[in-house]
Amino acid sequence: MAKLAADVYSEALFALAIEQDSVDVLAEQVKAAELAFSENPDFLGLLTHPKITREEKLSVVEQVFRGRFDDALTGLLTVIVEKGRGCEISAVFRNFLDKVREYRKIGVASVVSATELTGEQKSRIEEKLLSQTDYESFEMQYSVDASLIGGMKIRIGDRVVDASIQSKLARMAGSLS
């Protein structure tokens, strides 16, 4: 149920952003608000604390966000707090930013390799991904996992390409037994 509510709120904000032609502005403000919440976990705690009245929470949201952020974002946060869904703010922000990426045709790829990749290797991987997907650009996340022995794993959304030596050895061991 919580996921559904976060989807509904993020979809409403996204639809409003499209309608007002303010997708980029709202995306930047959502990123800033997301950063503010992550750097100040007590603030989110205040908005979800059961002993703090709804009116006090709404007053805090108004004082912190009104005039600093777009009215659409401030209004959304007000509605979320009014409905007692403060614990879902992070999910709403994440979902909204995912919708913006899809709208802008920006993919998110996670690449795990056995060794650190060079700039040229990273460029070739991104070019290959762009040629094989409908995305126009990628937000790339690179990490190293020596247990792969060699090769790499690439994840885009729920799709995974595993070209690591570790998985090839595991498949060979499975076929031998």
CSV table of C-alpha atoms in Angstrom, one decimal:
chain,number,residue,atom,x,y,z
A,1,MET,CA,0.0,0.0,0.0
A,2,ALA,CA,2.8,2.4,0.8
A,3,LYS,CA,4.4,1.9,-2.6
A,4,LEU,CA,1.0,2.7,-4.2
A,5,ALA,CA,0.7,6.0,-2.2
A,6,ALA,CA,4.2,7.1,-3.2
A,7,ASP,CA,3.5,6.3,-6.8
A,8,VAL,CA,0.3,8.3,-6.7
A,9,TYR,CA,2.0,11.4,-5.1
A,10,SER,CA,5.0,11.3,-7.4
A,11,GLU,CA,2.7,10.8,-10.5
A,12,ALA,CA,0.6,13.9,-9.4
A,13,LEU,CA,3.8,16.0,-9.0
A,14,PHE,CA,5.1,14.8,-12.4
A,15,ALA,CA,1.8,15.5,-14.2
A,16,LEU,CA,1.8,19.0,-12.7
A,17,ALA,CA,5.4,19.5,-13.7
A,18,ILE,CA,4.6,18.5,-17.3
A,19,GLU,CA,1.5,20.8,-17.3
A,20,GLN,CA,3.5,23.8,-16.0
A,21,ASP,CA,6.5,23.0,-18.2
A,22,SER,CA,8.7,23.0,-15.1
A,23,VAL,CA,10.1,19.4,-15.1
A,24,ASP,CA,13.7,20.6,-14.9
A,25,VAL,CA,13.0,23.1,-12.2
A,26,LEU,CA,11.0,20.7,-10.0
A,27,ALA,CA,13.6,17.9,-10.5
A,28,GLU,CA,16.3,20.2,-9.2
A,29,GLN,CA,14.2,21.3,-6.3
A,30,VAL,CA,13.3,17.7,-5.5
A,31,LYS,CA,17.0,16.8,-5.5
A,32,ALA,CA,17.7,19.7,-3.1
A,33,ALA,CA,14.8,18.7,-0.8
A,34,GLU,CA,15.9,15.1,-0.9
A,35,LEU,CA,19.4,16.1,0.1
A,36,ALA,CA,18.0,18.3,2.9
A,37,PHE,CA,16.0,15.4,4.3
A,38,SER,CA,19.0,13.0,4.0
A,39,GLU,CA,21.3,15.4,5.7
A,40,ASN,CA,18.8,16.1,8.5
A,41,PRO,CA,17.1,12.9,9.4
A,42,ASP,CA,15.7,14.5,12.5
A,43,PHE,CA,13.6,16.8,10.2
A,44,LEU,CA,11.9,13.7,8.7
A,45,GLY,CA,11.5,12.3,12.2
A,46,LEU,CA,9.7,15.5,13.2
A,47,LEU,CA,7.3,15.1,10.3
A,48,THR,CA,6.5,11.5,11.3
A,49,HIS,CA,6.5,11.8,15.1
A,50,PRO,CA,3.2,10.6,16.5
A,51,LYS,CA,3.2,13.1,19.4
A,52,ILE,CA,3.6,16.2,17.2
A,53,THR,CA,0.3,17.5,16.0
A,54,ARG,CA,-0.6,17.6,12.3
A,55,GLU,CA,-0.9,21.4,12.6
A,56,GLU,CA,2.6,21.8,14.0
A,57,LYS,CA,4.0,19.6,11.3
A,58,LEU,CA,2.2,21.6,8.6
A,59,SER,CA,3.5,24.8,10.2
A,60,VAL,CA,7.0,23.5,10.0
A,61,VAL,CA,6.6,22.5,6.3
A,62,GLU,CA,5.3,26.0,5.5
A,63,GLN,CA,8.1,27.7,7.4
A,64,VAL,CA,10.8,25.6,5.8
A,65,PHE,CA,9.6,25.3,2.2
A,66,ARG,CA,7.2,28.2,1.4
A,67,GLY,CA,9.1,30.8,-0.7
A,68,ARG,CA,12.2,28.6,-1.1
A,69,PHE,CA,10.7,25.9,-3.2
A,70,ASP,CA,8.1,25.8,-5.9
A,71,ASP,CA,4.5,26.0,-4.7
A,72,ALA,CA,3.8,22.6,-6.3
A,73,LEU,CA,6.5,20.9,-4.2
A,74,THR,CA,5.5,22.8,-1.0
A,75,GLY,CA,1.8,21.8,-1.7
A,76,LEU,CA,2.7,18.2,-2.2
A,77,LEU,CA,4.6,18.0,1.0
A,78,THR,CA,1.7,19.7,2.8
A,79,VAL,CA,-0.7,17.1,1.4
A,80,ILE,CA,1.7,14.2,2.4
A,81,VAL,CA,1.9,15.5,5.9
A,82,GLU,CA,-1.9,16.2,6.1
A,83,LYS,CA,-2.5,12.6,5.1
A,84,GLY,CA,-0.1,11.2,7.7
A,85,ARG,CA,2.3,9.9,5.0
A,86,GLY,CA,5.5,11.7,6.0
A,87,CYS,CA,7.4,8.4,6.1
A,88,GLU,CA,6.9,8.1,2.3
A,89,ILE,CA,8.5,11.4,1.4
A,90,SER,CA,11.8,9.7,0.3
A,91,ALA,CA,9.9,7.2,-1.9
A,92,VAL,CA,7.9,10.0,-3.5
A,93,PHE,CA,11.1,11.9,-4.3
A,94,ARG,CA,12.8,8.8,-5.7
A,95,ASN,CA,9.7,7.9,-7.8
A,96,PHE,CA,9.4,11.4,-9.1
A,97,LEU,CA,13.1,11.5,-10.2
A,98,ASP,CA,12.7,8.1,-11.8
A,99,LYS,CA,9.8,9.5,-13.8
A,100,VAL,CA,11.9,12.5,-14.9
A,101,ARG,CA,14.7,10.2,-16.0
A,102,GLU,CA,12.3,8.2,-18.1
A,103,TYR,CA,10.7,11.3,-19.6
A,104,ARG,CA,14.2,12.6,-20.5
A,105,LYS,CA,15.3,9.2,-21.7
A,106,ILE,CA,18.1,8.9,-19.2
A,107,GLY,CA,19.0,5.4,-18.1
A,108,VAL,CA,20.7,4.4,-14.9
A,109,ALA,CA,23.3,1.7,-15.3
A,110,SER,CA,25.3,0.0,-12.6
A,111,VAL,CA,28.6,-1.6,-13.7
A,112,VAL,CA,30.5,-3.9,-11.4
A,113,SER,CA,33.9,-4.9,-12.7
A,114,ALA,CA,36.7,-7.1,-11.3
A,115,THR,CA,39.2,-4.2,-11.7
A,116,GLU,CA,39.1,-0.5,-11.9
A,117,LEU,CA,38.0,0.6,-15.4
A,118,THR,CA,39.9,3.3,-17.4
A,119,GLY,CA,38.1,6.3,-18.8
A,120,GLU,CA,38.2,4.8,-22.3
A,121,GLN,CA,36.7,1.6,-21.2
A,122,LYS,CA,33.9,3.5,-19.4
A,123,SER,CA,33.2,5.5,-22.6
A,124,ARG,CA,33.0,2.3,-24.7
A,125,ILE,CA,30.6,0.7,-22.2
A,126,GLU,CA,28.4,3.7,-22.3
A,127,GLU,CA,28.5,3.9,-26.1
A,128,LYS,CA,27.6,0.2,-26.3
A,129,LEU,CA,24.7,0.7,-23.9
A,130,LEU,CA,23.4,3.7,-25.8
A,131,SER,CA,23.5,1.8,-29.1
A,132,GLN,CA,21.5,-1.1,-27.6
A,133,THR,CA,18.8,0.8,-25.7
A,134,ASP,CA,16.3,3.6,-26.4
A,135,TYR,CA,18.0,5.9,-23.9
A,136,GLU,CA,19.7,9.1,-25.0
A,137,SER,CA,22.1,9.2,-22.1
A,138,PHE,CA,23.1,7.3,-19.0
A,139,GLU,CA,23.8,8.0,-15.4
A,140,MET,CA,26.6,5.5,-14.8
A,141,GLN,CA,27.6,4.0,-11.5
A,142,TYR,CA,30.9,2.1,-11.4
A,143,SER,CA,32.2,-0.2,-8.6
A,144,VAL,CA,34.8,-2.9,-8.3
A,145,ASP,CA,34.3,-6.4,-6.9
A,146,ALA,CA,37.5,-8.5,-7.1
A,147,SER,CA,35.4,-11.7,-6.5
A,148,LEU,CA,34.2,-11.5,-10.1
A,149,ILE,CA,37.8,-12.6,-11.0
A,150,GLY,CA,37.4,-11.0,-14.5
A,151,GLY,CA,34.7,-9.5,-16.7
A,152,MET,CA,31.8,-7.4,-15.4
A,153,LYS,CA,28.1,-7.3,-14.5
A,154,ILE,CA,25.9,-4.6,-15.9
A,155,ARG,CA,22.5,-3.7,-14.4
A,156,ILE,CA,19.9,-1.4,-16.1
A,157,GLY,CA,16.7,-1.4,-14.1
A,158,ASP,CA,15.7,-5.1,-13.7
A,159,ARG,CA,17.9,-6.3,-16.5
A,160,VAL,CA,21.3,-7.8,-15.7
A,161,VAL,CA,24.1,-8.9,-18.0
A,162,ASP,CA,26.6,-11.0,-16.2
A,163,ALA,CA,29.8,-11.5,-18.2
A,164,SER,CA,32.0,-12.2,-15.2
A,165,ILE,CA,34.4,-15.1,-14.9
A,166,GLN,CA,32.8,-16.0,-11.6
A,167,SER,CA,29.4,-16.7,-13.2
A,168,LYS,CA,31.0,-18.6,-16.1
A,169,LEU,CA,32.8,-20.8,-13.6
A,170,ALA,CA,29.6,-21.3,-11.7
A,171,ARG,CA,27.7,-22.3,-14.9
A,172,MET,CA,30.6,-24.7,-15.8
A,173,ALA,CA,30.5,-26.3,-12.3
A,174,GLY,CA,26.7,-26.7,-12.5
A,175,SER,CA,26.9,-28.4,-15.9
A,176,LEU,CA,29.7,-30.7,-14.7
A,177,SER,CA,27.7,-31.9,-11.7
